[in-house]
Coordinates of C-alpha atoms in Angstrom, one line a residue:
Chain A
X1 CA 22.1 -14.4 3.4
X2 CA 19.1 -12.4 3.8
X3 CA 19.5 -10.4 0.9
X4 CA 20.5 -11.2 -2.5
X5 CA 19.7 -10.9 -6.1
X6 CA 18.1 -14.3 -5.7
X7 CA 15.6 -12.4 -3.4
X8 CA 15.1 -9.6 -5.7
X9 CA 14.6 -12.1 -8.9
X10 CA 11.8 -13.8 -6.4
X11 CA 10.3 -10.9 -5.4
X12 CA 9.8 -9.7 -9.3
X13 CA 8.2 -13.4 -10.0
X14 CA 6.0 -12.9 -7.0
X15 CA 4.6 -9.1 -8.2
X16 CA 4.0 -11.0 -11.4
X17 CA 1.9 -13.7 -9.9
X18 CA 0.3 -11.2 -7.8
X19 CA -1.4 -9.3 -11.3
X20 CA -2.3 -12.5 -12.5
X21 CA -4.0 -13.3 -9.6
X22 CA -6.2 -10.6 -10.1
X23 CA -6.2 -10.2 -13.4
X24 CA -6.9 -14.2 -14.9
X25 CA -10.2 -15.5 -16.4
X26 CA -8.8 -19.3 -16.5
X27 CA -10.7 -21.7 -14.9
X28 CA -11.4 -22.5 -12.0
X29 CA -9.9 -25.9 -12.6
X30 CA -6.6 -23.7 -13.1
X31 CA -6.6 -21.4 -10.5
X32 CA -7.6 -24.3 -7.2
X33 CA -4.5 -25.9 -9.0
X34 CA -2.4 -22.8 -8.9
X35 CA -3.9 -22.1 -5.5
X36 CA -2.0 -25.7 -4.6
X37 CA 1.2 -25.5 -6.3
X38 CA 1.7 -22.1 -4.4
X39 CA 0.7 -23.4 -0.8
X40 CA 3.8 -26.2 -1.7
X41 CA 6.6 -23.0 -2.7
X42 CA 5.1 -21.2 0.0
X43 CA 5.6 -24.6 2.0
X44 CA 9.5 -24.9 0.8
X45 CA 10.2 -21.2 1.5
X46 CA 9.0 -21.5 4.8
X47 CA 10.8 -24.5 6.4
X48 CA 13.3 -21.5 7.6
X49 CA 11.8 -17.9 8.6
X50 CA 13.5 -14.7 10.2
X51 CA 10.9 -13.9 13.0
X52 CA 8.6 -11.1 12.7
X53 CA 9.9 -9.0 10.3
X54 CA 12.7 -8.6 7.6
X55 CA 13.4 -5.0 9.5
X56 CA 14.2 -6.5 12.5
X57 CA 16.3 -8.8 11.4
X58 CA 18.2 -6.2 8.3
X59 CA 19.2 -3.8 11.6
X60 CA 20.8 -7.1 13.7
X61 CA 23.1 -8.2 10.7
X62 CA 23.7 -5.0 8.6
X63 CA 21.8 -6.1 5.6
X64 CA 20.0 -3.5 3.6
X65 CA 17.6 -2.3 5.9
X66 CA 14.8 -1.6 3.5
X67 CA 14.5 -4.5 1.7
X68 CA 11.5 -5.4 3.1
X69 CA 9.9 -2.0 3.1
X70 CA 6.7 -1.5 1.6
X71 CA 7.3 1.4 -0.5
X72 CA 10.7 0.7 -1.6
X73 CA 11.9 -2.9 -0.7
X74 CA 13.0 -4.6 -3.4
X75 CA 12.2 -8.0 -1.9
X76 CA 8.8 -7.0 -0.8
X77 CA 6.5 -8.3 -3.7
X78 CA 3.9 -5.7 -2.5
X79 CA 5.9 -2.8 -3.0
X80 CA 6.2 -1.4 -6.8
X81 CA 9.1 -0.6 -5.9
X82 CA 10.6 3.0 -5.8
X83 CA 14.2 3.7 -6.3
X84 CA 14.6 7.3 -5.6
X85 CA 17.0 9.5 -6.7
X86 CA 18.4 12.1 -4.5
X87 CA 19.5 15.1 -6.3
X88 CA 22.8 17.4 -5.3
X89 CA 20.3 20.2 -4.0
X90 CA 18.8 17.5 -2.1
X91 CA 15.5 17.3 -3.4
X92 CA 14.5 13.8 -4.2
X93 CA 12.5 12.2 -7.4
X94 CA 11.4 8.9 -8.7
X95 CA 9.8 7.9 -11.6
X96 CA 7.6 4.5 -11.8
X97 CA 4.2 2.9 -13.2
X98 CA 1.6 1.4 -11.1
X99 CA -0.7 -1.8 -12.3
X100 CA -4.0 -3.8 -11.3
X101 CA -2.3 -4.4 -7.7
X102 CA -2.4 -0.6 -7.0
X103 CA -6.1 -0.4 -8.1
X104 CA -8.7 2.5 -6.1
X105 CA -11.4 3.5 -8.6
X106 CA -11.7 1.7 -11.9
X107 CA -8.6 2.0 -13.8
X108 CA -7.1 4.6 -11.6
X109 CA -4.2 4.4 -8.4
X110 CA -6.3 4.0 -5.3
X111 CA -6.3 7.6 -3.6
X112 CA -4.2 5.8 0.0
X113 CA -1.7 4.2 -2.5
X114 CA -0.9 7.9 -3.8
X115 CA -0.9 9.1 0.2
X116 CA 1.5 6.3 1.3
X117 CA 4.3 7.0 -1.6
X118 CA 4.0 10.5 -1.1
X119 CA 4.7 9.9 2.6
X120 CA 7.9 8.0 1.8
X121 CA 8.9 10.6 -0.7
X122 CA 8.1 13.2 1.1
X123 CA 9.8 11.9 4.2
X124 CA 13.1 11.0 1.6
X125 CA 14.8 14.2 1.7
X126 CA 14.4 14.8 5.7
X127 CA 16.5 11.0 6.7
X128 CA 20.1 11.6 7.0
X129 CA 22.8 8.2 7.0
X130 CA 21.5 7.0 10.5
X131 CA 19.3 9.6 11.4
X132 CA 16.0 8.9 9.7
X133 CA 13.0 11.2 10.0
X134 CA 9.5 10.0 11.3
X135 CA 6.4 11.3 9.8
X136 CA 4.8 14.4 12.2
X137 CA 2.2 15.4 9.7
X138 CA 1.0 14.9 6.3
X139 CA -1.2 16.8 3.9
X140 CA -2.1 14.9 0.7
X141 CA -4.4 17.5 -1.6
X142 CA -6.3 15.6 -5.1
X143 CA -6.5 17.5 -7.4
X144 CA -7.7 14.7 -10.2
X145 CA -7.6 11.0 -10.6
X146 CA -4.0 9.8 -10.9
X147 CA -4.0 6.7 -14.4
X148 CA -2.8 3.1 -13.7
X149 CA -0.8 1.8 -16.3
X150 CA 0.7 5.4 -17.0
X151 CA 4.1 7.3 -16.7
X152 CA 3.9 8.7 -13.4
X153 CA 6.6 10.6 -11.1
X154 CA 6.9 11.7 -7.7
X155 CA 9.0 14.8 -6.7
X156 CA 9.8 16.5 -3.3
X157 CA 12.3 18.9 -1.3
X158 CA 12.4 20.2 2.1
X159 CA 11.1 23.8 2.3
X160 CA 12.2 24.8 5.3
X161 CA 14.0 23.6 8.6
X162 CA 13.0 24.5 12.5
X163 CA 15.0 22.3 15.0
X164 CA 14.5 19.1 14.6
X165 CA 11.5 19.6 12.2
X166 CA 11.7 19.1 8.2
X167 CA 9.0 20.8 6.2
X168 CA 9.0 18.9 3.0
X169 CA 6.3 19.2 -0.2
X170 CA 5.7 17.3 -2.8
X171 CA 3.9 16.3 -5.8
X172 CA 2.8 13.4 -8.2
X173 CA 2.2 14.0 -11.6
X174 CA 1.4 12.6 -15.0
X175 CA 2.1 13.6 -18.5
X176 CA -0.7 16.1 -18.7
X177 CA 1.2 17.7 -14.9
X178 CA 0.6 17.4 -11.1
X179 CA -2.6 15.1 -9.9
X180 CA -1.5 15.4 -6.2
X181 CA 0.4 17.5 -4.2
X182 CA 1.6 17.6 -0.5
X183 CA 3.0 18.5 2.5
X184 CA 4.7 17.0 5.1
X185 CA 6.3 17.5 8.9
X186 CA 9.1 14.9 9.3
X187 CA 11.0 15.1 12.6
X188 CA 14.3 13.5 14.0
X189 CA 14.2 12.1 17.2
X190 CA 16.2 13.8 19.7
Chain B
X1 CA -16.4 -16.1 -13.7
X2 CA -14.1 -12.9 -12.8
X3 CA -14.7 -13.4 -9.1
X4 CA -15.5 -16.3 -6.6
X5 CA -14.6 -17.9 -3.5
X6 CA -12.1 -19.9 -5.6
X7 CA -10.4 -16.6 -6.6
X8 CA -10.1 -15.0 -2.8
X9 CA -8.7 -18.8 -2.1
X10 CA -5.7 -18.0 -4.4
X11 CA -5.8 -14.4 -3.2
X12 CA -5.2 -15.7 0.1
X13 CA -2.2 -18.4 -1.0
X14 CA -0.6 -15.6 -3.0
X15 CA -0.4 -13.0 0.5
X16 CA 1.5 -16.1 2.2
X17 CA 3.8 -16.2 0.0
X18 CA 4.1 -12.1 -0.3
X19 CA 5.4 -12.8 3.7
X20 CA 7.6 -15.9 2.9
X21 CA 9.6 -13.9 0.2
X22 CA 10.2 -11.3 2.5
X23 CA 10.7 -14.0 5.6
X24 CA 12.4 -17.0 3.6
X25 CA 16.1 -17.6 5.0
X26 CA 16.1 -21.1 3.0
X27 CA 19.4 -21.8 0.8
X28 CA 19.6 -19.9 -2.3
X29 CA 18.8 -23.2 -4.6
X30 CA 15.6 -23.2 -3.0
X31 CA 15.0 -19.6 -3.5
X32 CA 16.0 -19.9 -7.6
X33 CA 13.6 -23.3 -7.4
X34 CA 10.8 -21.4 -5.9
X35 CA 11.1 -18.8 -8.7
X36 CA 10.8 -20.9 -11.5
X37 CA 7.9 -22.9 -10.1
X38 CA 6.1 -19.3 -9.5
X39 CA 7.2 -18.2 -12.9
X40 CA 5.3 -21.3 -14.2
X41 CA 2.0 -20.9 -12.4
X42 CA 2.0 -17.0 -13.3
X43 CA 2.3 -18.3 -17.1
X44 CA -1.0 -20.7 -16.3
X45 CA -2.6 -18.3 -14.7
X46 CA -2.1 -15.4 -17.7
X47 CA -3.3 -18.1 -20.7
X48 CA -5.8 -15.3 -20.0
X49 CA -6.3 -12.2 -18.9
X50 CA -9.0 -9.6 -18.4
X51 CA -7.0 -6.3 -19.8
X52 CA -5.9 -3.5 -17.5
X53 CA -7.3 -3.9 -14.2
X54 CA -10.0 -5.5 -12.3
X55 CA -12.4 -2.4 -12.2
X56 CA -12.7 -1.6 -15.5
X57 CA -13.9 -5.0 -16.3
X58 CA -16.2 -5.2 -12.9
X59 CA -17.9 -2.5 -13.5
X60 CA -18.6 -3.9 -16.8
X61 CA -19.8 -6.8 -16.1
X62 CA -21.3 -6.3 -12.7
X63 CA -19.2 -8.1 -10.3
X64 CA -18.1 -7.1 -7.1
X65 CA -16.2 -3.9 -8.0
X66 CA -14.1 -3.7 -5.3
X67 CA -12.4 -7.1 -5.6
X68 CA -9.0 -6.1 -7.2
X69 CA -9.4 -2.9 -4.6
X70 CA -5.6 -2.7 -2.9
X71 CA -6.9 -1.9 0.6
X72 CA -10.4 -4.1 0.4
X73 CA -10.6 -6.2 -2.6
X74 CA -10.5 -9.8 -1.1
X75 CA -8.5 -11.3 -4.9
X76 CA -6.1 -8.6 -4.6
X77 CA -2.9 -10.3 -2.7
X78 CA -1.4 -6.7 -1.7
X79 CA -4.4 -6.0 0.2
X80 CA -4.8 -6.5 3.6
X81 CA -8.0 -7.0 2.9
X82 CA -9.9 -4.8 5.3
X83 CA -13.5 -5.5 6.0
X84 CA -15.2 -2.4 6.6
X85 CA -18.4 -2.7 8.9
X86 CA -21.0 0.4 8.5
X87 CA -22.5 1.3 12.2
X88 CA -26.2 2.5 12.0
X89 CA -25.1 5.6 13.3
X90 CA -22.8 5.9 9.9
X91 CA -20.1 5.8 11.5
X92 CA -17.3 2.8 10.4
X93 CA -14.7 0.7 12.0
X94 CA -12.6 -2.2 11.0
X95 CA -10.2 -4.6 13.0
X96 CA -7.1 -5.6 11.4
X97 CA -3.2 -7.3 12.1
X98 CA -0.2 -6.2 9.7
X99 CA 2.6 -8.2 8.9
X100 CA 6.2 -7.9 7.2
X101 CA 4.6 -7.0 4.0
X102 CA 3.5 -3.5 5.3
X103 CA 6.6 -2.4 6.7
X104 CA 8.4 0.6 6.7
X105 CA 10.6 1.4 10.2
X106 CA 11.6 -2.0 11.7
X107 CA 8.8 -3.7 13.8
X108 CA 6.5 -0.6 12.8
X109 CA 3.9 -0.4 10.6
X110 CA 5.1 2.3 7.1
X111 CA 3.4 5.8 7.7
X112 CA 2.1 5.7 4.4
X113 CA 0.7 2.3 4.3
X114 CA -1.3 4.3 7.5
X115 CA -2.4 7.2 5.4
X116 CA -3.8 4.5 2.9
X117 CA -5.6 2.8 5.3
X118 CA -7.2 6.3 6.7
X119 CA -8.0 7.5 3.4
X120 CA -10.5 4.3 2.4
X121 CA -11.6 4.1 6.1
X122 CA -12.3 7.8 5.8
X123 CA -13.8 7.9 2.5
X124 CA -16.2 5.2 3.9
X125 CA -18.8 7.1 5.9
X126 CA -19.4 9.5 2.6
X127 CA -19.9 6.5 0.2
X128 CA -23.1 6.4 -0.9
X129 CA -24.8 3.4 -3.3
X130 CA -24.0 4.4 -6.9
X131 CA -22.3 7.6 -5.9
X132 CA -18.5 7.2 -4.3
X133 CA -17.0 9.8 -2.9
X134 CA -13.5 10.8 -4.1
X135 CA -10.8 12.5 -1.6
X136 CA -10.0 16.0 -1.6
X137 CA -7.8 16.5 1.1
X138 CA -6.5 14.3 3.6
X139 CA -4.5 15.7 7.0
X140 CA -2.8 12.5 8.8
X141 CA -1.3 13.1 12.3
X142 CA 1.2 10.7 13.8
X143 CA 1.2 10.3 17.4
X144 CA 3.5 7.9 17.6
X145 CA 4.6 4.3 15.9
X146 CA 2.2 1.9 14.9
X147 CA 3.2 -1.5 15.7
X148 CA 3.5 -4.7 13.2
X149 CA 1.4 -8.1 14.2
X150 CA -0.4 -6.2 17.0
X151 CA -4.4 -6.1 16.9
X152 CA -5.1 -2.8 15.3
X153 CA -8.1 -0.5 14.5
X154 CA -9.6 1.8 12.5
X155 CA -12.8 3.9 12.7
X156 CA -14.3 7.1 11.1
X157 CA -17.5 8.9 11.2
X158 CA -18.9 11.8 9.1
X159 CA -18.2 15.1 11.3
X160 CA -20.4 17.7 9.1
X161 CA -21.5 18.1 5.3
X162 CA -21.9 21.0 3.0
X163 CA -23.7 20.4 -0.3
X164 CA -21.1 17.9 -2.3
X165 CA -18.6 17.7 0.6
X166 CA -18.4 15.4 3.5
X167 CA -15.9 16.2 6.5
X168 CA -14.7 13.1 8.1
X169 CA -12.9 12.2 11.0
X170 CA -10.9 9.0 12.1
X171 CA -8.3 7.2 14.1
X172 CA -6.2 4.0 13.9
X173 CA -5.4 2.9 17.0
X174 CA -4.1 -0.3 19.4
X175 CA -4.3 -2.3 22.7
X176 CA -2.6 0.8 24.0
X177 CA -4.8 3.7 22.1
X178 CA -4.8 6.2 19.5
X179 CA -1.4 5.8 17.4
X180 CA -2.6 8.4 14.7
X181 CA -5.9 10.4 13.9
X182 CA -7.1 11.6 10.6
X183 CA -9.3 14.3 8.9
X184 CA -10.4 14.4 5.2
X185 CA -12.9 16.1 2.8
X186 CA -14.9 14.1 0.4
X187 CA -16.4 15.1 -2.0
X188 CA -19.5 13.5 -4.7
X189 CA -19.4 14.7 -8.3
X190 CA -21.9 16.5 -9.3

């Protein structure tokens, strides 16, 4: 099994620990002992590890293939992570909050965090069931600071089609409208 | 104390772990085990917390305000961190491996975890003490895949100014060259 609620349940302790890591004023007495007691899980969890990484391995044995994925795996404990929903007119959206972990400027998304979802969302409504689209080109245009620890969604839909080329935009917004917006090449492979 | 040696020590345990929860092919007992031990050093961890997010309360109180940063704050788990090094020519680089935790096609590094990366190495150059420099626009080209657990860089330099904007340039590239080059505008408030 390499993926599993199990997995999932561990990944959401594990984006936990990671904001209190940041976040904690304990002391130091407290943290060098949490620093130990997460060397030994890291220690149990590792007596057996797929090589590499978890894509490699998902591809081989036909388990979800984006678990691991930084935007949207759900047992990645780096990503937030995105579910996104794909609408009937193909257009895609997902809705989400980003914490400490996603920190740029004080108390606001760091500008690349904003750049990398919008790549993946962006990119969402060009992959079709095994024939996923690869990023040509992406624009990413700030218009103001996008809040932590705020209601935040991400929209996008293909614009237009030439060949093997998808021309896909996109925004993120808040609940005062868009902070970002964006456009993308995404290209099949021939 | 809200940062310390001590603190990028935990930092550093926590981002093993990140790559064991993704890795970990140990029995599902294990896995639940592992959960609840993390669950219980999260809960020693949070018997206090600085509210919101790092930089707020850096910024406050004059530590290092970068230090929850997701691409360079060494006590944020989800960052890499990268270590940015300023040329006297004012240009910057920085040398850097990913692993599973940044991964978005299988083996590769995500796209967007690539725009990230280019947007802080970009908005480097145009930093100036007490007055960052926000991104306007950022244009990301992908010339091809960028490999996981491969030596990787980064660099960017300041290509021209005009008044409150700086036009930057910049590549990540690896043993076998370029993978993808970058261009952004930023800009200093007023």
């Amino acid at each position: 099994m390499t993926d599993s609620p199990i997995h999932e349940k561990l990944a959401v302790s594990v984006r936990r620990l990671i904001d209190a890591t940041i976040r904690t004023e304990v002391s130091s007495e407290v943290v060098a002992a949490a620093t130990s007691e997460i060397d030994s899980v890291t220690g149990q969890l590792g007596a057996a590890l797929m090589p590499g990484s978890f894509g490699e391995r998902a591809v081989a044995n036909g388990a979800n293939p984006v678990s691991g994925n930084v935007v949207v795996g759900a047992r990645n404990p780096s990503a937030p992570p995105l579910a996104i929903q794909h609408e009937s007119d193909g257009s895609v959206w997902t809705e989400f909050t980003l914490g400490a972990a996603y920190e740029g400027p004080p108390g606001f998304v760091h500008g690349g965090v904003i750049a990398m979802i919008l790549d993946h969302v962006l990119g969402a409504p060009a992959h079709k069931p095994g024939r996923p689209a690869y990023t040509g080109t992406l624009t990413v245009r700030y218009h103001r600071a996008t809040p932590l620890q705020r209601p935040l969604r991400a929209e996008a839909r293909i614009q237009t089609v030439e060949g093997v080329k998808n021309f896909t935009v996109g925004t993120i917004s808040d609940v005062d409208g868009t902070t970002v917006s964006a456009e993308g090449v995404f290209i099949h492979r021939r």
